[in-house]
PDB file of C-alpha atoms in Angstrom:
ATOM      1  CA  MET A   1      52.170  37.655 -97.660  1.00  0.00           C
ATOM      2  CA  THR A   2      52.164  37.431 -93.996  1.00  0.00           C
ATOM      3  CA  ARG A   3      54.406  34.434 -94.032  1.00  0.00           C
ATOM      4  CA  ALA A   4      57.013  36.289 -95.918  1.00  0.00           C
ATOM      5  CA  PHE A   5      56.801  39.200 -93.371  1.00  0.00           C
ATOM      6  CA  PHE A   6      57.240  36.920 -90.330  1.00  0.00           C
ATOM      7  CA  ARG A   7      60.316  35.058 -91.939  1.00  0.00           C
ATOM      8  CA  ASP A   8      62.157  38.227 -92.846  1.00  0.00           C
ATOM      9  CA  THR A   9      65.145  38.674 -90.416  1.00  0.00           C
ATOM     10  CA  ALA A  10      66.511  41.869 -91.884  1.00  0.00           C
ATOM     11  CA  GLY A  11      66.545  43.843 -88.670  1.00  0.00           C
ATOM     12  CA  ALA A  12      66.853  41.069 -86.011  1.00  0.00           C
ATOM     13  CA  ALA A  13      70.405  42.109 -85.123  1.00  0.00           C
ATOM     14  CA  ALA A  14      69.500  45.665 -84.518  1.00  0.00           C
ATOM     15  CA  ALA A  15      66.576  44.638 -82.370  1.00  0.00           C
ATOM     16  CA  GLU A  16      68.705  42.276 -80.212  1.00  0.00           C
ATOM     17  CA  PHE A  17      71.319  44.989 -79.962  1.00  0.00           C
ATOM     18  CA  ALA A  18      68.722  47.495 -78.694  1.00  0.00           C
ATOM     19  CA  LEU A  19      67.476  45.091 -76.069  1.00  0.00           C
ATOM     20  CA  VAL A  20      71.060  43.929 -74.805  1.00  0.00           C
ATOM     21  CA  VAL A  21      72.966  47.166 -74.892  1.00  0.00           C
ATOM     22  CA  PRO A  22      71.041  48.996 -71.921  1.00  0.00           C
ATOM     23  CA  LEU A  23      71.616  46.022 -69.814  1.00  0.00           C
ATOM     24  CA  PHE A  24      75.289  45.715 -70.594  1.00  0.00           C
ATOM     25  CA  ILE A  25      75.766  49.513 -69.961  1.00  0.00           C
ATOM     26  CA  LEU A  26      74.129  49.113 -66.576  1.00  0.00           C
ATOM     27  CA  LEU A  27      76.268  46.131 -65.629  1.00  0.00           C
ATOM     28  CA  VAL A  28      79.558  47.938 -66.673  1.00  0.00           C
ATOM     29  CA  PHE A  29      78.703  51.149 -64.720  1.00  0.00           C
ATOM     30  CA  SER A  30      77.326  49.311 -61.728  1.00  0.00           C
ATOM     31  CA  THR A  31      80.656  47.288 -61.664  1.00  0.00           C
ATOM     32  CA  ILE A  32      82.750  50.549 -61.762  1.00  0.00           C
ATOM     33  CA  ASN A  33      80.650  52.089 -58.995  1.00  0.00           C
ATOM     34  CA  MET A  34      81.013  48.999 -56.758  1.00  0.00           C
ATOM     35  CA  GLY A  35      84.800  49.226 -57.406  1.00  0.00           C
ATOM     36  CA  PHE A  36      84.590  52.780 -56.084  1.00  0.00           C
ATOM     37  CA  ALA A  37      82.498  51.719 -53.038  1.00  0.00           C
ATOM     38  CA  MET A  38      84.980  48.925 -52.183  1.00  0.00           C
ATOM     39  CA  SER A  39      87.790  51.282 -52.452  1.00  0.00           C
ATOM     40  CA  ALA A  40      86.058  53.727 -50.089  1.00  0.00           C
ATOM     41  CA  ILE A  41      85.509  51.053 -47.508  1.00  0.00           C
ATOM     42  CA  VAL A  42      89.063  49.904 -47.562  1.00  0.00           C
ATOM     43  CA  ARG A  43      90.174  53.501 -47.047  1.00  0.00           C
ATOM     44  CA  LEU A  44      87.860  54.073 -44.258  1.00  0.00           C
ATOM     45  CA  HIS A  45      89.259  50.942 -42.556  1.00  0.00           C
ATOM     46  CA  HIS A  46      92.776  52.155 -43.179  1.00  0.00           C
ATOM     47  CA  ALA A  47      92.052  55.485 -41.858  1.00  0.00           C
ATOM     48  CA  THR A  48      90.247  54.110 -38.673  1.00  0.00           C
ATOM     49  CA  GLU A  49      93.246  51.880 -38.027  1.00  0.00           C
ATOM     50  CA  TRP A  50      95.559  54.848 -38.373  1.00  0.00           C
ATOM     51  CA  ALA A  51      93.521  56.886 -36.031  1.00  0.00           C
ATOM     52  CA  ALA A  52      93.498  54.161 -33.237  1.00  0.00           C
ATOM     53  CA  ARG A  53      97.320  53.768 -33.666  1.00  0.00           C
ATOM     54  CA  CYS A  54      97.927  57.579 -33.639  1.00  0.00           C
ATOM     55  CA  LEU A  55      96.067  57.810 -30.280  1.00  0.00           C
ATOM     56  CA  SER A  56      98.080  54.987 -28.762  1.00  0.00           C
ATOM     57  CA  VAL A  57     101.545  55.675 -30.095  1.00  0.00           C
ATOM     58  CA  ASP A  58     101.651  59.563 -30.460  1.00  0.00           C
ATOM     59  CA  LYS A  59     103.822  61.131 -27.823  1.00  0.00           C
ATOM     60  CA  SER A  60     103.961  64.592 -29.289  1.00  0.00           C
ATOM     61  CA  GLY A  61     100.285  65.232 -28.486  1.00  0.00           C
ATOM     62  CA  THR A  62      99.125  65.903 -31.908  1.00  0.00           C
ATOM     63  CA  CYS A  63      96.541  63.135 -31.874  1.00  0.00           C
ATOM     64  CA  THR A  64      94.021  63.753 -29.185  1.00  0.00           C
ATOM     65  CA  THR A  65      90.500  62.494 -28.606  1.00  0.00           C
ATOM     66  CA  ALA A  66      89.224  65.951 -29.290  1.00  0.00           C
ATOM     67  CA  ASN A  67      90.832  66.425 -32.707  1.00  0.00           C
ATOM     68  CA  ILE A  68      91.081  62.906 -34.015  1.00  0.00           C
ATOM     69  CA  SER A  69      88.330  63.273 -36.409  1.00  0.00           C
ATOM     70  CA  THR A  70      89.624  66.452 -37.897  1.00  0.00           C
ATOM     71  CA  ARG A  71      93.145  65.269 -38.026  1.00  0.00           C
ATOM     72  CA  THR A  72      92.215  61.861 -39.602  1.00  0.00           C
ATOM     73  CA  ASN A  73      90.059  63.472 -42.365  1.00  0.00           C
ATOM     74  CA  ALA A  74      92.901  65.878 -43.114  1.00  0.00           C
ATOM     75  CA  VAL A  75      95.453  63.004 -43.463  1.00  0.00           C
ATOM     76  CA  PHE A  76      93.092  60.523 -45.202  1.00  0.00           C
ATOM     77  CA  PRO A  77      90.479  62.192 -47.414  1.00  0.00           C
ATOM     78  CA  ILE A  78      88.001  59.657 -48.794  1.00  0.00           C
ATOM     79  CA  GLY A  79      86.451  60.614 -52.067  1.00  0.00           C
ATOM     80  CA  GLY A  80      82.858  59.725 -52.597  1.00  0.00           C
ATOM     81  CA  MET A  81      82.121  59.669 -48.844  1.00  0.00           C
ATOM     82  CA  SER A  82      80.565  62.410 -46.783  1.00  0.00           C
ATOM     83  CA  ALA A  83      79.876  62.965 -43.079  1.00  0.00           C
ATOM     84  CA  ILE A  84      82.898  60.901 -42.061  1.00  0.00           C
ATOM     85  CA  THR A  85      83.307  60.917 -38.272  1.00  0.00           C
ATOM     86  CA  TYR A  86      85.834  59.073 -36.107  1.00  0.00           C
ATOM     87  CA  THR A  87      84.680  58.352 -32.386  1.00  0.00           C
ATOM     88  CA  PRO A  88      87.454  57.344 -30.020  1.00  0.00           C
ATOM     89  CA  THR A  89      86.786  55.263 -26.828  1.00  0.00           C
ATOM     90  CA  ALA A  90      89.167  53.496 -24.316  1.00  0.00           C
ATOM     91  CA  PRO A  91      87.967  49.953 -23.777  1.00  0.00           C
ATOM     92  CA  ALA A  92      90.305  47.287 -22.399  1.00  0.00           C
ATOM     93  CA  CYS A  93      91.954  46.578 -25.679  1.00  0.00           C
ATOM     94  CA  GLY A  94      93.539  50.133 -25.642  1.00  0.00           C
ATOM     95  CA  ASN A  95      92.406  52.900 -27.854  1.00  0.00           C
ATOM     96  CA  GLN A  96      89.399  51.991 -30.030  1.00  0.00           C
ATOM     97  CA  VAL A  97      88.168  54.299 -32.875  1.00  0.00           C
ATOM     98  CA  VAL A  98      84.944  53.787 -34.718  1.00  0.00           C
ATOM     99  CA  GLY A  99      84.726  55.436 -38.181  1.00  0.00           C
ATOM    100  CA  ASN A 100      81.408  56.218 -39.824  1.00  0.00           C
ATOM    101  CA  GLY A 101      80.813  57.521 -43.299  1.00  0.00           C
ATOM    102  CA  THR A 102      78.124  57.780 -45.866  1.00  0.00           C
ATOM    103  CA  TYR A 103      78.874  56.723 -49.463  1.00  0.00           C
ATOM    104  CA  ASN A 104      76.703  58.384 -52.047  1.00  0.00           C
ATOM    105  CA  VAL A 105      75.814  56.665 -55.349  1.00  0.00           C
ATOM    106  CA  PHE A 106      74.485  58.784 -58.238  1.00  0.00           C
ATOM    107  CA  THR A 107      72.159  56.547 -60.247  1.00  0.00           C
ATOM    108  CA  GLY A 108      71.531  58.938 -63.022  1.00  0.00           C
ATOM    109  CA  VAL A 109      68.092  59.868 -61.713  1.00  0.00           C
ATOM    110  CA  ASN A 110      68.692  60.230 -57.914  1.00  0.00           C
ATOM    111  CA  THR A 111      71.319  59.585 -55.177  1.00  0.00           C
ATOM    112  CA  ILE A 112      71.245  56.520 -53.005  1.00  0.00           C
ATOM    113  CA  SER A 113      73.283  56.839 -49.763  1.00  0.00           C
ATOM    114  CA  PHE A 114      74.973  53.724 -47.976  1.00  0.00           C
ATOM    115  CA  THR A 115      76.451  54.097 -44.490  1.00  0.00           C
ATOM    116  CA  PHE A 116      79.856  52.266 -43.982  1.00  0.00           C
ATOM    117  CA  ARG A 117      81.460  51.650 -40.485  1.00  0.00           C
ATOM    118  CA  ALA A 118      84.835  50.547 -39.460  1.00  0.00           C
ATOM    119  CA  ARG A 119      86.216  49.835 -35.982  1.00  0.00           C
ATOM    120  CA  ALA A 120      89.906  49.442 -34.978  1.00  0.00           C
ATOM    121  CA  CYS A 121      91.573  49.051 -31.525  1.00  0.00           C
ATOM    122  CA  TYR A 122      95.297  49.417 -30.797  1.00  0.00           C
ATOM    123  CA  PRO A 123      97.013  48.543 -27.526  1.00  0.00           C
ATOM    124  CA  LEU A 124      98.399  51.303 -25.328  1.00  0.00           C
ATOM    125  CA  ILE A 125     102.179  51.657 -25.471  1.00  0.00           C
TER     126      ILE A 125
END
């Protein structure tokens, strides 16, 4: 009687499915979220490069060290990131801007925050 019970494979596929599906779903959504994070990093780098170039090339006076963070956030909104700041300095390379932002990942239970940073320098013209 017990041998017949242990040899019965009638529900094996359902049990394997129940074990594998949560891991597969976690893998799929983690991959999607990492794609969003990588996109946010690329956009932060692009916005930081734009801010450094704007400070060096702008002759009209719309890009100043006082308003560069506000102006860059208006031109390049980065979804998924919060507390984005752009800090300009003037080292030997020209105008350098450091962009910092916090990327928030909602895990379904809580939120995990990652801080991203980008740096760009553009020569004075």
